[in-house]
Amino acid sequence: MKVISLTSDPVKGKHGLTVKPDLTFAEVKPEEFDCVIIPGGWAPDRLRRYREVLDFVKNVATRGIVAAICHGPQVLISAGLLKGRRVTCVSAIKDDVINAGAEYVDEPVVVDGNMITSRIPADLPYFCREIIKALEKLE
Amino acid sequence: MKVISLTSDPVKGKHGLTVKPDLTFAEVKPEEFDCVIIPGGWAPDRLRRYREVLDFVKNVATRGIVAAICHGPQVLISAGLLKGRRVTCVSAIKDDVINAGAEYVDEPVVVDGNMITSRIPADLPYFCREIIKALEKLE
């Protein structure tokens, strides 16, 4: 597993945990990845502004798993991946998800083909279980 | 001018300025207002989740001025006010604004009828000037 960020600077989460990115989006080779997990918080609001982020996610989506939680689906909206997909997200962005052409459902985790989405941190056990199941199927 | 918030608790801005709300959305009488100004930051992500906020903005929009800057148009999306409108916003949410049926333009301030929008804090002089002009016309 690799942590990918816009720069190589350490990223500090809202609960104080600091993570050092393994790769920047400029360095990453999308064909080496079978799955991308987009966490929530305010980061997706930044990530969705960058073409290299959207291109990476779109590339992985052509053959692998795309998972997003909380505000993470904002990146899927800007990558143009939500049309006709059944998804969930944090309630704040549900109108954006619907306007992007998705079917929004209020469930702890939603699996639609290669796309796995959840709403809030409390859904993490359901979210992670479905990601692991999907990865096991790939092997 | 009144500062309206979800609760009567003081609100602290990202540069440290604290503002005490004059009214909560539960107390406010929309018919007493000719203009609503929606600031940016992360607050619109919260505000757009509440029916009373959306009802207030929609009510003012029927006869008065609606102004929003940065992430402020997120509230206009959820209030269903953007279809066919010419607007701007912070670049992060431009896809959401377009998906909501608006025409997005990258300009410091956009005036479309009773709707005034701007992109970022640096646009504030243009944003405020157009709000003042529109209020002067109302008198």
PDB file of C-alpha atoms in Angstrom:
ATOM      1  CA  MET A   1       0.000   0.000   0.000  1.00  0.00           C
ATOM      2  CA  LYS A   2       1.259   3.470  -0.877  1.00  0.00           C
ATOM      3  CA  VAL A   3       0.157   6.838   0.453  1.00  0.00           C
ATOM      4  CA  ILE A   4       0.002   9.266  -2.462  1.00  0.00           C
ATOM      5  CA  SER A   5      -0.200  13.030  -1.979  1.00  0.00           C
ATOM      6  CA  LEU A   6       0.199  16.230  -3.979  1.00  0.00           C
ATOM      7  CA  THR A   7       3.638  16.884  -2.468  1.00  0.00           C
ATOM      8  CA  SER A   8       6.113  14.822  -0.421  1.00  0.00           C
ATOM      9  CA  ASP A   9       5.399  16.940   2.703  1.00  0.00           C
ATOM     10  CA  PRO A  10       4.024  15.041   5.738  1.00  0.00           C
ATOM     11  CA  VAL A  11       0.225  15.198   5.995  1.00  0.00           C
ATOM     12  CA  LYS A  12      -1.349  15.788   9.426  1.00  0.00           C
ATOM     13  CA  GLY A  13      -4.817  14.326   9.994  1.00  0.00           C
ATOM     14  CA  LYS A  14      -7.496  16.087  12.048  1.00  0.00           C
ATOM     15  CA  HIS A  15      -6.863  13.777  15.030  1.00  0.00           C
ATOM     16  CA  GLY A  16      -3.136  14.611  14.967  1.00  0.00           C
ATOM     17  CA  LEU A  17      -1.759  11.552  13.176  1.00  0.00           C
ATOM     18  CA  THR A  18       1.015  12.463  10.724  1.00  0.00           C
ATOM     19  CA  VAL A  19       1.628  10.400   7.605  1.00  0.00           C
ATOM     20  CA  LYS A  20       4.617  10.708   5.275  1.00  0.00           C
ATOM     21  CA  PRO A  21       3.508  10.223   1.637  1.00  0.00           C
ATOM     22  CA  ASP A  22       5.269   7.420  -0.245  1.00  0.00           C
ATOM     23  CA  LEU A  23       4.719   9.030  -3.627  1.00  0.00           C
ATOM     24  CA  THR A  24       3.448  12.233  -5.192  1.00  0.00           C
ATOM     25  CA  PHE A  25       0.777  12.150  -7.901  1.00  0.00           C
ATOM     26  CA  ALA A  26       3.448  13.420 -10.331  1.00  0.00           C
ATOM     27  CA  GLU A  27       5.601  10.314  -9.639  1.00  0.00           C
ATOM     28  CA  VAL A  28       2.938   7.625  -9.443  1.00  0.00           C
ATOM     29  CA  LYS A  29       2.409   4.992 -12.162  1.00  0.00           C
ATOM     30  CA  PRO A  30      -1.338   4.237 -12.177  1.00  0.00           C
ATOM     31  CA  GLU A  31      -0.855   0.892 -13.953  1.00  0.00           C
ATOM     32  CA  GLU A  32       0.927  -0.405 -10.821  1.00  0.00           C
ATOM     33  CA  PHE A  33      -2.252  -0.034  -8.717  1.00  0.00           C
ATOM     34  CA  ASP A  34      -5.331  -2.277  -8.469  1.00  0.00           C
ATOM     35  CA  CYS A  35      -7.205  -0.067  -6.004  1.00  0.00           C
ATOM     36  CA  VAL A  36      -7.436   3.560  -4.943  1.00  0.00           C
ATOM     37  CA  ILE A  37      -8.941   4.571  -1.578  1.00  0.00           C
ATOM     38  CA  ILE A  38      -9.932   8.219  -1.233  1.00  0.00           C
ATOM     39  CA  PRO A  39     -10.296   9.283   2.417  1.00  0.00           C
ATOM     40  CA  GLY A  40     -12.605  12.083   3.541  1.00  0.00           C
ATOM     41  CA  GLY A  41     -12.128  15.318   5.464  1.00  0.00           C
ATOM     42  CA  TRP A  42     -11.213  18.481   3.587  1.00  0.00           C
ATOM     43  CA  ALA A  43      -8.496  16.843   1.457  1.00  0.00           C
ATOM     44  CA  PRO A  44     -10.853  15.835  -1.409  1.00  0.00           C
ATOM     45  CA  ASP A  45     -11.758  19.527  -1.836  1.00  0.00           C
ATOM     46  CA  ARG A  46      -8.053  20.108  -2.656  1.00  0.00           C
ATOM     47  CA  LEU A  47      -7.369  16.876  -4.545  1.00  0.00           C
ATOM     48  CA  ARG A  48     -10.243  17.337  -6.996  1.00  0.00           C
ATOM     49  CA  ARG A  49      -8.623  20.541  -8.325  1.00  0.00           C
ATOM     50  CA  TYR A  50      -5.648  18.687  -9.870  1.00  0.00           C
ATOM     51  CA  ARG A  51      -5.700  17.034 -13.286  1.00  0.00           C
ATOM     52  CA  GLU A  52      -2.988  14.486 -12.263  1.00  0.00           C
ATOM     53  CA  VAL A  53      -5.167  13.281  -9.362  1.00  0.00           C
ATOM     54  CA  LEU A  54      -8.245  12.879 -11.558  1.00  0.00           C
ATOM     55  CA  ASP A  55      -6.256  11.125 -14.300  1.00  0.00           C
ATOM     56  CA  PHE A  56      -4.793   8.688 -11.740  1.00  0.00           C
ATOM     57  CA  VAL A  57      -8.204   7.802 -10.299  1.00  0.00           C
ATOM     58  CA  LYS A  58      -9.757   7.437 -13.761  1.00  0.00           C
ATOM     59  CA  ASN A  59      -6.916   5.149 -14.855  1.00  0.00           C
ATOM     60  CA  VAL A  60      -7.246   2.841 -11.822  1.00  0.00           C
ATOM     61  CA  ALA A  61     -11.056   2.817 -12.315  1.00  0.00           C
ATOM     62  CA  THR A  62     -10.673   1.310 -15.799  1.00  0.00           C
ATOM     63  CA  ARG A  63      -9.463  -2.017 -14.316  1.00  0.00           C
ATOM     64  CA  GLY A  64      -9.438  -1.839 -10.494  1.00  0.00           C
ATOM     65  CA  ILE A  65     -11.335  -0.808  -7.384  1.00  0.00           C
ATOM     66  CA  VAL A  66     -12.252   2.772  -6.517  1.00  0.00           C
ATOM     67  CA  ALA A  67     -13.248   3.386  -2.894  1.00  0.00           C
ATOM     68  CA  ALA A  68     -14.231   6.709  -1.301  1.00  0.00           C
ATOM     69  CA  ILE A  69     -15.612   7.727   2.089  1.00  0.00           C
ATOM     70  CA  CYS A  70     -17.178  10.928   3.523  1.00  0.00           C
ATOM     71  CA  HIS A  71     -16.136  13.812   1.206  1.00  0.00           C
ATOM     72  CA  GLY A  72     -14.018  11.409  -0.912  1.00  0.00           C
ATOM     73  CA  PRO A  73     -16.703  11.141  -3.649  1.00  0.00           C
ATOM     74  CA  GLN A  74     -15.994  14.826  -4.493  1.00  0.00           C
ATOM     75  CA  VAL A  75     -12.959  13.469  -6.344  1.00  0.00           C
ATOM     76  CA  LEU A  76     -15.171  10.931  -8.159  1.00  0.00           C
ATOM     77  CA  ILE A  77     -17.495  13.773  -9.242  1.00  0.00           C
ATOM     78  CA  SER A  78     -14.613  15.763 -10.745  1.00  0.00           C
ATOM     79  CA  ALA A  79     -13.169  12.607 -12.328  1.00  0.00           C
ATOM     80  CA  GLY A  80     -16.553  12.148 -14.057  1.00  0.00           C
ATOM     81  CA  LEU A  81     -16.990   8.631 -12.654  1.00  0.00           C
ATOM     82  CA  LEU A  82     -20.414   8.873 -10.971  1.00  0.00           C
ATOM     83  CA  LYS A  83     -22.917   8.903 -13.830  1.00  0.00           C
ATOM     84  CA  GLY A  84     -25.385   6.049 -13.318  1.00  0.00           C
ATOM     85  CA  ARG A  85     -23.526   4.689 -10.269  1.00  0.00           C
ATOM     86  CA  ARG A  86     -25.173   3.742  -6.950  1.00  0.00           C
ATOM     87  CA  VAL A  87     -23.200   5.467  -4.182  1.00  0.00           C
ATOM     88  CA  THR A  88     -23.268   7.002  -0.728  1.00  0.00           C
ATOM     89  CA  CYS A  89     -21.289   9.889   0.838  1.00  0.00           C
ATOM     90  CA  VAL A  90     -21.367  12.365   3.723  1.00  0.00           C
ATOM     91  CA  SER A  91     -24.789  14.055   3.678  1.00  0.00           C
ATOM     92  CA  ALA A  92     -23.255  17.492   2.941  1.00  0.00           C
ATOM     93  CA  ILE A  93     -22.373  16.491  -0.624  1.00  0.00           C
ATOM     94  CA  LYS A  94     -25.355  14.317  -1.483  1.00  0.00           C
ATOM     95  CA  ASP A  95     -26.855  16.985  -3.762  1.00  0.00           C
ATOM     96  CA  ASP A  96     -23.546  17.180  -5.662  1.00  0.00           C
ATOM     97  CA  VAL A  97     -23.440  13.395  -6.028  1.00  0.00           C
ATOM     98  CA  ILE A  98     -27.039  13.342  -7.325  1.00  0.00           C
ATOM     99  CA  ASN A  99     -26.360  16.265  -9.701  1.00  0.00           C
ATOM    100  CA  ALA A 100     -23.363  14.307 -11.016  1.00  0.00           C
ATOM    101  CA  GLY A 101     -25.786  11.613 -12.169  1.00  0.00           C
ATOM    102  CA  ALA A 102     -25.423   9.093  -9.337  1.00  0.00           C
ATOM    103  CA  GLU A 103     -28.141   7.301  -7.409  1.00  0.00           C
ATOM    104  CA  TYR A 104     -27.567   8.370  -3.772  1.00  0.00           C
ATOM    105  CA  VAL A 105     -28.442   5.935  -0.979  1.00  0.00           C
ATOM    106  CA  ASP A 106     -28.100   6.430   2.766  1.00  0.00           C
ATOM    107  CA  GLU A 107     -26.365   3.169   3.775  1.00  0.00           C
ATOM    108  CA  PRO A 108     -23.148   2.407   5.721  1.00  0.00           C
ATOM    109  CA  VAL A 109     -21.476   1.012   2.621  1.00  0.00           C
ATOM    110  CA  VAL A 110     -22.530   0.758  -1.010  1.00  0.00           C
ATOM    111  CA  VAL A 111     -20.854  -1.567  -3.497  1.00  0.00           C
ATOM    112  CA  ASP A 112     -21.625  -0.940  -7.174  1.00  0.00           C
ATOM    113  CA  GLY A 113     -19.328  -3.005  -9.383  1.00  0.00           C
ATOM    114  CA  ASN A 114     -15.791  -1.746  -8.770  1.00  0.00           C
ATOM    115  CA  MET A 115     -16.954   1.276  -6.740  1.00  0.00           C
ATOM    116  CA  ILE A 116     -17.170   1.160  -2.922  1.00  0.00           C
ATOM    117  CA  THR A 117     -18.466   4.169  -0.963  1.00  0.00           C
ATOM    118  CA  SER A 118     -19.275   4.992   2.667  1.00  0.00           C
ATOM    119  CA  ARG A 119     -20.701   7.978   4.555  1.00  0.00           C
ATOM    120  CA  ILE A 120     -18.816   8.771   7.767  1.00  0.00           C
ATOM    121  CA  PRO A 121     -15.951   7.536   9.992  1.00  0.00           C
ATOM    122  CA  ALA A 122     -18.375   5.278  11.924  1.00  0.00           C
ATOM    123  CA  ASP A 123     -18.902   3.329   8.675  1.00  0.00           C
ATOM    124  CA  LEU A 124     -15.195   2.426   8.444  1.00  0.00           C
ATOM    125  CA  PRO A 125     -15.610  -1.227   9.559  1.00  0.00           C
ATOM    126  CA  TYR A 126     -18.154  -1.808   6.756  1.00  0.00           C
ATOM    127  CA  PHE A 127     -16.099   0.183   4.250  1.00  0.00           C
ATOM    128  CA  CYS A 128     -12.835  -1.654   5.005  1.00  0.00           C
ATOM    129  CA  ARG A 129     -14.529  -5.087   4.965  1.00  0.00           C
ATOM    130  CA  GLU A 130     -15.898  -4.498   1.447  1.00  0.00           C
ATOM    131  CA  ILE A 131     -12.535  -3.202   0.188  1.00  0.00           C
ATOM    132  CA  ILE A 132     -10.779  -6.320   1.531  1.00  0.00           C
ATOM    133  CA  LYS A 133     -13.440  -8.572  -0.037  1.00  0.00           C
ATOM    134  CA  ALA A 134     -13.010  -6.835  -3.397  1.00  0.00           C
ATOM    135  CA  LEU A 135      -9.204  -7.098  -3.224  1.00  0.00           C
ATOM    136  CA  GLU A 136      -9.430 -10.815  -2.400  1.00  0.00           C
ATOM    137  CA  LYS A 137     -11.537 -11.340  -5.527  1.00  0.00           C
ATOM    138  CA  LEU A 138      -8.858  -9.636  -7.657  1.00  0.00           C
ATOM    139  CA  GLU A 139      -6.112 -12.060  -6.560  1.00  0.00           C
TER     140      GLU A 139
ATOM    141  CA  MET B   1     -26.994  43.801   9.225  1.00  0.00           C
ATOM    142  CA  LYS B   2     -27.422  40.600  11.203  1.00  0.00           C
ATOM    143  CA  VAL B   3     -25.100  37.630  11.543  1.00  0.00           C
ATOM    144  CA  ILE B   4     -27.188  34.458  11.397  1.00  0.00           C
ATOM    145  CA  SER B   5     -25.851  31.064  12.493  1.00  0.00           C
ATOM    146  CA  LEU B   6     -27.108  27.578  13.323  1.00  0.00           C
ATOM    147  CA  THR B   7     -26.676  28.206  17.075  1.00  0.00           C
ATOM    148  CA  SER B   8     -26.054  31.300  19.227  1.00  0.00           C
ATOM    149  CA  ASP B   9     -22.483  30.121  19.987  1.00  0.00           C
ATOM    150  CA  PRO B  10     -19.674  32.481  18.919  1.00  0.00           C
ATOM    151  CA  VAL B  11     -18.171  31.568  15.554  1.00  0.00           C
ATOM    152  CA  LYS B  12     -14.374  31.714  15.121  1.00  0.00           C
ATOM    153  CA  GLY B  13     -13.059  32.461  11.632  1.00  0.00           C
ATOM    154  CA  LYS B  14      -9.906  30.851  10.238  1.00  0.00           C
ATOM    155  CA  HIS B  15      -7.874  34.021  10.855  1.00  0.00           C
ATOM    156  CA  GLY B  16      -8.948  34.064  14.522  1.00  0.00           C
ATOM    157  CA  LEU B  17     -11.726  36.677  14.413  1.00  0.00           C
ATOM    158  CA  THR B  18     -14.677  35.711  16.616  1.00  0.00           C
ATOM    159  CA  VAL B  19     -18.210  36.814  15.774  1.00  0.00           C
ATOM    160  CA  LYS B  20     -21.262  36.489  18.011  1.00  0.00           C
ATOM    161  CA  PRO B  21     -24.356  35.593  15.944  1.00  0.00           C
ATOM    162  CA  ASP B  22     -27.288  38.020  16.242  1.00  0.00           C
ATOM    163  CA  LEU B  23     -29.854  35.373  15.376  1.00  0.00           C
ATOM    164  CA  THR B  24     -30.160  31.654  14.782  1.00  0.00           C
ATOM    165  CA  PHE B  25     -31.806  30.296  11.636  1.00  0.00           C
ATOM    166  CA  ALA B  26     -34.619  29.005  13.867  1.00  0.00           C
ATOM    167  CA  GLU B  27     -35.370  32.561  15.062  1.00  0.00           C
ATOM    168  CA  VAL B  28     -34.938  34.511  11.856  1.00  0.00           C
ATOM    169  CA  LYS B  29     -37.843  36.013   9.880  1.00  0.00           C
ATOM    170  CA  PRO B  30     -36.798  35.862   6.213  1.00  0.00           C
ATOM    171  CA  GLU B  31     -39.340  38.526   5.190  1.00  0.00           C
ATOM    172  CA  GLU B  32     -37.320  41.093   7.204  1.00  0.00           C
ATOM    173  CA  PHE B  33     -34.272  40.663   4.928  1.00  0.00           C
ATOM    174  CA  ASP B  34     -33.543  42.126   1.478  1.00  0.00           C
ATOM    175  CA  CYS B  35     -30.187  40.416   1.061  1.00  0.00           C
ATOM    176  CA  VAL B  36     -28.318  37.337   2.222  1.00  0.00           C
ATOM    177  CA  ILE B  37     -24.523  37.078   1.974  1.00  0.00           C
ATOM    178  CA  ILE B  38     -23.060  33.582   2.262  1.00  0.00           C
ATOM    179  CA  PRO B  39     -19.363  33.614   3.171  1.00  0.00           C
ATOM    180  CA  GLY B  40     -16.967  30.839   2.190  1.00  0.00           C
ATOM    181  CA  GLY B  41     -14.623  28.552   4.084  1.00  0.00           C
ATOM    182  CA  TRP B  42     -15.937  25.253   5.426  1.00  0.00           C
ATOM    183  CA  ALA B  43     -19.148  26.713   6.872  1.00  0.00           C
ATOM    184  CA  PRO B  44     -21.237  26.261   3.690  1.00  0.00           C
ATOM    185  CA  ASP B  45     -20.508  22.507   3.863  1.00  0.00           C
ATOM    186  CA  ARG B  46     -22.342  22.554   7.242  1.00  0.00           C
ATOM    187  CA  LEU B  47     -25.015  25.116   6.420  1.00  0.00           C
ATOM    188  CA  ARG B  48     -26.239  23.292   3.293  1.00  0.00           C
ATOM    189  CA  ARG B  49     -27.272  20.288   5.427  1.00  0.00           C
ATOM    190  CA  TYR B  50     -30.067  22.217   7.209  1.00  0.00           C
ATOM    191  CA  ARG B  51     -33.549  22.683   5.805  1.00  0.00           C
ATOM    192  CA  GLU B  52     -34.071  25.958   7.774  1.00  0.00           C
ATOM    193  CA  VAL B  53     -30.967  27.476   6.149  1.00  0.00           C
ATOM    194  CA  LEU B  54     -32.069  26.494   2.644  1.00  0.00           C
ATOM    195  CA  ASP B  55     -35.625  27.750   3.256  1.00  0.00           C
ATOM    196  CA  PHE B  56     -34.292  31.093   4.502  1.00  0.00           C
ATOM    197  CA  VAL B  57     -32.048  31.593   1.456  1.00  0.00           C
ATOM    198  CA  LYS B  58     -34.811  30.539  -0.949  1.00  0.00           C
ATOM    199  CA  ASN B  59     -37.257  32.955   0.686  1.00  0.00           C
ATOM    200  CA  VAL B  60     -34.872  35.931   0.431  1.00  0.00           C
ATOM    201  CA  ALA B  61     -34.091  34.955  -3.184  1.00  0.00           C
ATOM    202  CA  THR B  62     -37.753  35.404  -4.172  1.00  0.00           C
ATOM    203  CA  ARG B  63     -37.509  39.188  -3.729  1.00  0.00           C
ATOM    204  CA  GLY B  64     -33.973  40.188  -2.665  1.00  0.00           C
ATOM    205  CA  ILE B  65     -30.272  39.754  -3.313  1.00  0.00           C
ATOM    206  CA  VAL B  66     -28.378  36.507  -2.845  1.00  0.00           C
ATOM    207  CA  ALA B  67     -24.592  36.810  -2.668  1.00  0.00           C
ATOM    208  CA  ALA B  68     -22.064  34.005  -2.158  1.00  0.00           C
ATOM    209  CA  ILE B  69     -18.270  33.766  -2.279  1.00  0.00           C
ATOM    210  CA  CYS B  70     -15.736  30.877  -2.395  1.00  0.00           C
ATOM    211  CA  HIS B  71     -17.557  27.746  -1.134  1.00  0.00           C
ATOM    212  CA  GLY B  72     -20.734  29.801  -0.447  1.00  0.00           C
ATOM    213  CA  PRO B  73     -22.430  28.622  -3.669  1.00  0.00           C
ATOM    214  CA  GLN B  74     -22.618  25.108  -2.123  1.00  0.00           C
ATOM    215  CA  VAL B  75     -25.610  26.486  -0.205  1.00  0.00           C
ATOM    216  CA  LEU B  76     -27.121  27.784  -3.466  1.00  0.00           C
ATOM    217  CA  ILE B  77     -26.729  24.309  -5.015  1.00  0.00           C
ATOM    218  CA  SER B  78     -28.609  22.660  -2.142  1.00  0.00           C
ATOM    219  CA  ALA B  79     -31.244  25.421  -2.156  1.00  0.00           C
ATOM    220  CA  GLY B  80     -31.826  24.561  -5.846  1.00  0.00           C
ATOM    221  CA  LEU B  81     -31.179  28.137  -6.968  1.00  0.00           C
ATOM    222  CA  LEU B  82     -28.471  27.664  -9.616  1.00  0.00           C
ATOM    223  CA  LYS B  83     -30.281  26.221 -12.619  1.00  0.00           C
ATOM    224  CA  GLY B  84     -29.639  28.476 -15.620  1.00  0.00           C
ATOM    225  CA  ARG B  85     -27.733  31.077 -13.567  1.00  0.00           C
ATOM    226  CA  ARG B  86     -24.374  32.588 -14.534  1.00  0.00           C
ATOM    227  CA  VAL B  87     -22.091  32.272 -11.496  1.00  0.00           C
ATOM    228  CA  THR B  88     -18.549  31.880 -10.232  1.00  0.00           C
ATOM    229  CA  CYS B  89     -17.109  30.123  -7.142  1.00  0.00           C
ATOM    230  CA  VAL B  90     -13.878  28.687  -5.735  1.00  0.00           C
ATOM    231  CA  SER B  91     -12.429  26.343  -8.380  1.00  0.00           C
ATOM    232  CA  ALA B  92     -12.837  23.282  -6.097  1.00  0.00           C
ATOM    233  CA  ILE B  93     -16.626  23.320  -6.505  1.00  0.00           C
ATOM    234  CA  LYS B  94     -16.927  24.411 -10.117  1.00  0.00           C
ATOM    235  CA  ASP B  95     -17.939  20.910 -11.258  1.00  0.00           C
ATOM    236  CA  ASP B  96     -20.725  20.896  -8.636  1.00  0.00           C
ATOM    237  CA  VAL B  97     -21.943  24.314  -9.779  1.00  0.00           C
ATOM    238  CA  ILE B  98     -21.961  23.168 -13.428  1.00  0.00           C
ATOM    239  CA  ASN B  99     -23.715  19.891 -12.522  1.00  0.00           C
ATOM    240  CA  ALA B 100     -26.350  21.974 -10.679  1.00  0.00           C
ATOM    241  CA  GLY B 101     -27.219  23.587 -14.019  1.00  0.00           C
ATOM    242  CA  ALA B 102     -25.293  26.853 -13.730  1.00  0.00           C
ATOM    243  CA  GLU B 103     -23.027  28.467 -16.280  1.00  0.00           C
ATOM    244  CA  TYR B 104     -19.630  28.723 -14.539  1.00  0.00           C
ATOM    245  CA  VAL B 105     -17.348  31.633 -15.385  1.00  0.00           C
ATOM    246  CA  ASP B 106     -13.891  32.389 -13.975  1.00  0.00           C
ATOM    247  CA  GLU B 107     -14.249  36.102 -13.130  1.00  0.00           C
ATOM    248  CA  PRO B 108     -13.676  38.117  -9.912  1.00  0.00           C
ATOM    249  CA  VAL B 109     -17.381  38.846  -9.562  1.00  0.00           C
ATOM    250  CA  VAL B 110     -20.432  37.745 -11.537  1.00  0.00           C
ATOM    251  CA  VAL B 111     -23.781  39.524 -11.322  1.00  0.00           C
ATOM    252  CA  ASP B 112     -26.770  37.651 -12.757  1.00  0.00           C
ATOM    253  CA  GLY B 113     -29.995  39.413 -11.831  1.00  0.00           C
ATOM    254  CA  ASN B 114     -30.306  39.217  -8.033  1.00  0.00           C
ATOM    255  CA  MET B 115     -27.386  36.767  -7.685  1.00  0.00           C
ATOM    256  CA  ILE B 116     -23.831  37.986  -6.967  1.00  0.00           C
ATOM    257  CA  THR B 117     -20.937  35.519  -6.738  1.00  0.00           C
ATOM    258  CA  SER B 118     -17.169  35.668  -6.329  1.00  0.00           C
ATOM    259  CA  ARG B 119     -14.308  33.129  -6.270  1.00  0.00           C
ATOM    260  CA  ILE B 120     -11.787  33.822  -3.486  1.00  0.00           C
ATOM    261  CA  PRO B 121     -10.948  36.274  -0.656  1.00  0.00           C
ATOM    262  CA  ALA B 122      -8.876  38.414  -3.085  1.00  0.00           C
ATOM    263  CA  ASP B 123     -12.129  39.108  -4.982  1.00  0.00           C
ATOM    264  CA  LEU B 124     -13.744  40.701  -1.907  1.00  0.00           C
ATOM    265  CA  PRO B 125     -13.394  44.326  -3.112  1.00  0.00           C
ATOM    266  CA  TYR B 126     -15.290  43.445  -6.338  1.00  0.00           C
ATOM    267  CA  PHE B 127     -17.816  41.304  -4.467  1.00  0.00           C
ATOM    268  CA  CYS B 128     -18.585  43.973  -1.842  1.00  0.00           C
ATOM    269  CA  ARG B 129     -18.821  46.746  -4.452  1.00  0.00           C
ATOM    270  CA  GLU B 130     -21.481  44.840  -6.411  1.00  0.00           C
ATOM    271  CA  ILE B 131     -23.452  44.004  -3.246  1.00  0.00           C
ATOM    272  CA  ILE B 132     -23.468  47.689  -2.235  1.00  0.00           C
ATOM    273  CA  LYS B 133     -24.557  48.712  -5.766  1.00  0.00           C
ATOM    274  CA  ALA B 134     -27.404  46.191  -5.693  1.00  0.00           C
ATOM    275  CA  LEU B 135     -28.538  47.307  -2.222  1.00  0.00           C
ATOM    276  CA  GLU B 136     -28.537  50.959  -3.355  1.00  0.00           C
ATOM    277  CA  LYS B 137     -30.834  50.013  -6.243  1.00  0.00           C
ATOM    278  CA  LEU B 138     -33.296  48.390  -3.794  1.00  0.00           C
ATOM    279  CA  GLU B 139     -33.739  51.590  -1.742  1.00  0.00           C
TER     280      GLU B 139
END
